Coordinates of C-alpha atoms and ligand atoms in Angstrom, one line a residue:
M1 CA -0.5 27.3 -7.9
K2 CA -0.7 24.7 -5.1
Q3 CA 2.6 22.8 -4.5
F4 CA 2.9 19.1 -3.8
A5 CA 5.8 16.6 -3.7
V6 CA 6.8 13.1 -2.9
I7 CA 9.5 12.8 -0.3
G8 CA 11.8 9.8 0.0
N9 CA 15.4 8.5 -0.4
P10 CA 16.0 7.3 -3.0
I11 CA 13.2 9.1 -4.9
A12 CA 14.2 9.4 -8.6
H13 CA 12.3 6.3 -9.5
S14 CA 8.9 7.5 -8.2
K15 CA 5.9 7.4 -10.4
S16 CA 3.9 9.8 -8.1
P17 CA 4.6 13.0 -10.1
L18 CA 3.4 11.5 -13.3
I19 CA 0.3 10.0 -11.6
H20 CA -0.7 13.2 -9.8
Q21 CA 0.0 15.3 -12.9
T22 CA -2.2 13.0 -15.0
F23 CA -5.0 13.3 -12.5
A24 CA -4.7 17.1 -12.3
K25 CA -4.8 17.4 -16.1
Q26 CA -7.9 15.2 -16.3
L27 CA -9.7 17.5 -13.8
N28 CA -8.3 20.8 -15.0
I29 CA -6.6 21.5 -11.7
E30 CA -3.4 23.5 -11.7
L31 CA -0.6 22.2 -9.4
S32 CA 3.0 21.5 -9.2
Y33 CA 4.1 18.1 -8.0
V34 CA 7.9 17.4 -7.7
L35 CA 10.3 14.9 -6.3
L36 CA 11.8 15.8 -2.9
E37 CA 14.9 13.9 -1.7
S38 CA 15.8 14.3 1.9
E39 CA 18.9 13.0 3.7
P40 CA 17.8 10.2 6.1
D41 CA 18.4 12.4 9.2
Q42 CA 16.9 15.6 7.7
F43 CA 13.2 14.6 7.3
K44 CA 11.8 17.2 9.8
Q45 CA 14.0 20.1 8.4
T46 CA 13.1 19.2 4.8
V47 CA 9.4 19.0 5.6
D48 CA 9.4 22.2 7.7
K49 CA 11.0 24.0 4.8
F50 CA 8.5 22.6 2.3
F51 CA 5.5 23.8 4.2
A52 CA 7.1 27.1 5.3
S53 CA 7.6 28.0 1.6
G54 CA 4.0 27.4 0.8
G55 CA 3.7 23.6 0.2
T56 CA 0.2 22.1 0.4
G57 CA 0.7 18.4 0.6
L58 CA 3.4 15.6 0.6
N59 CA 3.3 12.0 -0.3
V60 CA 5.8 10.0 1.7
T61 CA 7.7 6.9 0.8
T62 CA 10.7 4.8 2.1
P63 CA 12.3 5.4 4.5
F64 CA 10.2 8.2 6.0
K65 CA 6.7 6.8 6.5
N66 CA 7.1 6.5 10.3
D67 CA 8.8 9.9 10.5
A68 CA 5.7 11.4 8.7
Y69 CA 3.4 9.7 11.2
L70 CA 5.5 11.2 14.1
Y71 CA 5.5 14.6 12.4
A72 CA 1.8 15.0 12.2
S73 CA -0.3 16.2 15.2
Q74 CA -3.5 14.5 13.9
V75 CA -3.4 11.1 12.4
S76 CA -6.1 8.8 10.9
S77 CA -7.0 5.4 12.5
H78 CA -5.3 3.7 9.6
S79 CA -2.1 5.7 10.2
Q80 CA -2.3 5.0 13.9
I81 CA -2.3 1.2 13.4
A82 CA 0.4 1.4 10.7
E83 CA 2.4 3.9 12.8
A84 CA 3.2 5.2 9.3
A85 CA 1.8 7.8 6.9
N86 CA 2.1 8.3 3.1
T87 CA 0.0 11.5 3.0
L88 CA 0.9 14.6 4.9
Y89 CA -0.8 17.9 4.7
K90 CA -1.7 21.1 6.6
E91 CA -5.3 21.9 7.3
D92 CA -6.7 24.6 9.6
N93 CA -3.1 25.1 10.6
I94 CA -2.8 21.5 11.8
F95 CA -0.4 18.9 10.3
K96 CA -2.5 15.8 9.5
A97 CA -1.4 12.4 8.3
D98 CA -3.1 9.5 6.7
T99 CA -2.0 6.3 5.0
T100 CA -3.9 5.5 1.8
D101 CA -2.2 2.2 0.9
G102 CA -4.9 -0.1 2.4
I103 CA -7.8 1.7 0.8
G104 CA -5.7 1.6 -2.5
L105 CA -5.4 -2.1 -2.2
V106 CA -9.1 -2.6 -1.5
T107 CA -10.1 -0.3 -4.4
D108 CA -7.8 -2.1 -6.8
L109 CA -9.4 -5.5 -5.7
K110 CA -12.8 -4.0 -6.4
F111 CA -11.5 -2.8 -9.8
H112 CA -10.8 -6.4 -10.5
N113 CA -14.3 -7.3 -9.3
I114 CA -13.1 -8.9 -6.1
D115 CA -15.3 -8.4 -3.0
L116 CA -13.6 -9.4 0.3
K117 CA -16.9 -9.7 2.2
G118 CA -17.1 -13.2 3.7
K119 CA -13.8 -14.3 2.2
R120 CA -11.0 -16.2 3.9
I121 CA -7.9 -14.1 3.6
L122 CA -4.2 -15.0 4.1
V123 CA -1.8 -12.1 4.4
L124 CA 1.8 -13.0 4.1
G125 CA 4.3 -10.7 5.8
A126 CA 3.9 -8.4 8.9
G127 CA 6.1 -5.4 8.0
G128 CA 5.2 -1.9 7.1
A129 CA 3.2 -2.9 4.0
A130 CA 1.0 -5.3 6.0
K131 CA 0.5 -2.8 8.8
G132 CA -0.5 -0.1 6.3
A133 CA -3.2 -2.4 4.7
I134 CA -4.7 -4.5 7.5
L135 CA -7.4 -2.1 8.8
A136 CA -8.7 -1.5 5.3
L137 CA -8.9 -5.3 4.9
V138 CA -10.7 -5.8 8.2
D139 CA -13.2 -3.0 7.2
Q140 CA -14.3 -5.2 4.3
S141 CA -15.9 -7.8 6.7
P142 CA -14.0 -10.9 5.5
K143 CA -14.8 -14.2 7.2
H144 CA -11.3 -14.2 8.7
I145 CA -7.8 -13.0 8.1
V146 CA -4.7 -14.9 9.0
I147 CA -1.4 -12.9 9.1
A148 CA 1.5 -15.3 8.5
N149 CA 5.1 -14.0 8.9
R150 CA 8.6 -15.5 9.0
T151 CA 8.9 -13.8 12.4
K152 CA 5.6 -14.8 14.0
Q153 CA 5.9 -12.3 16.8
K154 CA 5.4 -9.4 14.4
A155 CA 2.2 -10.9 13.1
E156 CA 1.0 -11.3 16.7
Q157 CA 1.8 -7.6 17.4
I158 CA -0.5 -6.5 14.5
V159 CA -3.3 -8.8 15.7
T160 CA -3.0 -7.4 19.3
A161 CA -3.1 -3.8 18.0
I162 CA -6.2 -4.4 16.0
N163 CA -8.2 -6.5 18.4
S164 CA -10.7 -8.0 16.0
N165 CA -12.0 -11.5 16.6
N166 CA -11.6 -12.6 13.0
L167 CA -7.9 -12.0 12.9
S168 CA -5.1 -14.4 13.9
A169 CA -1.4 -14.8 13.5
S170 CA 0.7 -17.7 12.2
S171 CA 4.3 -18.6 11.3
L172 CA 5.0 -19.4 7.7
D173 CA 5.9 -23.0 8.1
K174 CA 2.5 -24.2 9.4
I175 CA -0.5 -22.2 8.1
E176 CA -3.8 -23.7 9.3
G177 CA -7.0 -23.5 7.3
E178 CA -8.2 -22.9 3.8
F179 CA -8.2 -19.5 2.0
D180 CA -9.9 -17.8 -0.9
V181 CA -7.5 -14.9 -1.3
V182 CA -3.8 -14.6 -0.6
I183 CA -2.1 -11.2 -0.3
N184 CA 1.7 -11.0 -0.4
S185 CA 3.0 -8.1 1.6
T186 CA 6.5 -9.5 2.0
S187 CA 9.4 -7.8 0.1
C188 CA 10.3 -11.2 -1.6
S189 CA 9.1 -10.3 -5.1
I190 CA 11.4 -7.2 -5.2
T191 CA 14.3 -9.5 -5.4
D192 CA 12.4 -12.2 -7.4
D193 CA 12.4 -14.4 -4.4
V194 CA 9.6 -16.4 -2.8
P195 CA 8.9 -17.0 0.9
E196 CA 9.9 -20.4 2.3
M197 CA 6.5 -21.6 3.4
D198 CA 3.9 -24.4 3.6
T199 CA 2.1 -24.2 0.2
A200 CA -0.9 -26.5 1.2
C201 CA -2.7 -23.3 2.1
F202 CA -2.8 -22.3 -1.6
N203 CA -5.0 -25.3 -2.5
N204 CA -8.4 -23.4 -2.6
I205 CA -7.1 -20.0 -3.5
S206 CA -8.9 -18.1 -6.3
V207 CA -7.1 -14.8 -6.1
S208 CA -3.4 -14.1 -5.5
Y209 CA -2.5 -10.4 -4.9
D210 CA 1.1 -9.3 -4.8
M211 CA 1.7 -5.8 -3.4
S212 CA 4.9 -5.7 -5.5
Y213 CA 4.8 -5.2 -9.2
K214 CA 7.2 -6.0 -12.1
P215 CA 7.1 -5.7 -15.9
Y216 CA 6.6 -9.5 -15.8
Q217 CA 4.6 -11.9 -13.6
T218 CA 6.0 -11.4 -10.0
S219 CA 7.9 -14.3 -8.5
F220 CA 5.2 -14.6 -5.8
N221 CA 2.2 -14.8 -8.2
K222 CA 4.2 -17.4 -10.2
F223 CA 4.8 -19.4 -7.1
V224 CA 1.1 -19.5 -6.2
L225 CA 0.1 -20.4 -9.7
E226 CA 2.6 -23.3 -9.7
N227 CA 1.4 -24.5 -6.3
S228 CA -2.4 -24.2 -6.8
N229 CA -4.3 -24.2 -10.1
P230 CA -4.1 -22.3 -13.3
D231 CA -7.5 -20.6 -12.8
V232 CA -6.1 -18.4 -10.0
K233 CA -6.5 -14.7 -10.8
A234 CA -3.0 -13.2 -10.2
I235 CA -2.8 -9.5 -9.7
D236 CA 0.2 -7.3 -9.0
G237 CA 0.5 -4.0 -7.1
L238 CA 0.6 -1.5 -9.9
G239 CA -3.1 -0.8 -9.5
M240 CA -2.7 -0.4 -5.7
L241 CA 0.0 2.3 -6.4
V242 CA -2.4 4.2 -8.7
E243 CA -5.4 3.8 -6.3
Q244 CA -3.4 5.0 -3.2
A245 CA -2.4 8.1 -5.2
A246 CA -6.1 8.7 -6.1
E247 CA -7.0 8.5 -2.4
S248 CA -4.3 11.1 -1.5
F249 CA -5.6 13.3 -4.4
L250 CA -9.1 13.0 -3.0
I251 CA -7.9 14.1 0.5
W252 CA -6.1 17.2 -1.1
H253 CA -8.5 18.2 -3.8
G254 CA -11.9 16.9 -2.6
V255 CA -12.5 15.0 -5.9
R256 CA -11.5 11.4 -6.8
P257 CA -9.9 11.1 -10.2
D258 CA -10.7 8.4 -12.7
T259 CA -7.7 6.0 -12.7
S260 CA -8.2 4.1 -16.0
Q261 CA -6.0 6.4 -18.1
I262 CA -2.9 6.3 -15.8
R263 CA -3.4 2.5 -15.3
N264 CA -3.1 2.0 -19.0
L265 CA -0.2 4.4 -19.3
L266 CA 1.8 2.8 -16.5
R267 CA 1.1 -0.8 -17.6
K268 CA 2.4 0.1 -21.1
A269 CA 5.5 1.8 -19.7
N270 CA 6.3 -0.9 -17.1
Ligands
ATR301 P1 7.8 -3.3 4.0 O1 7.7 -1.9 4.4 O2 7.9 -3.5 2.5 O3 6.7 -4.1 4.5 P2 9.5 -4.4 6.0 O4 8.8 -3.6 7.0 O5 11.0 -4.5 6.0 O6 9.2 -3.9 4.5 O7 8.9 -5.9 6.0 C1 9.3 -6.9 5.1 C2 8.4 -8.1 5.3 O8 8.8 -9.1 4.3 C3 8.5 -8.7 6.7 O9 7.3 -9.3 7.0 C4 9.6 -9.8 6.4 O10 9.5 -10.9 7.3 P3 10.3 -10.7 8.8 O11 9.4 -9.9 9.6 O12 10.4 -12.1 9.3 O13 11.6 -10.1 8.5 C5 9.2 -10.3 5.1 N1 10.3 -11.0 4.3 C6 11.3 -10.4 3.7 N2 12.1 -11.3 3.1 C7 11.5 -12.5 3.3 C8 11.8 -13.9 2.9 N3 12.9 -14.2 2.2 N4 10.9 -14.8 3.3 C9 9.8 -14.5 4.1 N5 9.5 -13.3 4.5 C10 10.3 -12.3 4.1

């Protein structure tokens, strides 16, 4: 039986085993998928041991996404930009890494019938979550993307790394232009906080996507609804979690699972 795991610290809360086991059952694939906790300074040793004892693939979460990127000898273009990986596997005796968060986000937006082509997109935040998603957003041919961050320099670094002429950086206090879609990649909603920012940029928004998720409306989505109009479609990141897992599953098993069953299950449990 092929062995998989999700590695992180802490890891007990992870929904990845349930998601992958649900996909496997649906497709009659036998696998084991467990939680793997590593001490912060033991990532390499833990991963070496996992693969030496017959492991096939790992999902990687906080705080090891950059370690996973450094571990692999072959990385995808998305991982290269993010300098991070959430999917690590051995193929043809080579360790390969990918990050499926961005494609997970785009697939979830499509699930909600949102096409980014020609759209004006505002991405808030320029940390790991933004870096992991930005290339997938650029690939959708939006009209333009503004990355706005409390520390503007970090947004500028992403723009420089990608070198696309419809991408620009901004601070949070003065965001120029109008937008159709706002994507929150800051960690604010985790603590039920909101970014201190200029809200005039929300005036024409029709979609607010928060990469965080909660059992209730996230603080960020609430903030957008309060500062724009009640017709805004507010979506949280639970679907992104499911879709990034489906992409990892596709890399490992060559087949993309249907995500509706686990979406419903997690939404009820959350
Ligand atoms: P992640 O991997 O979740 O992206 P991260 O790399 O630590 O985590 O990045 C957190 C992001 O949330 C950053 O863009 C951070 O802004 P700074 O780069 O200025 O630190 C943003 N963030 C966190 N708390 C915030 C707050 N209260 N207001 C605005 N932005 C915030």
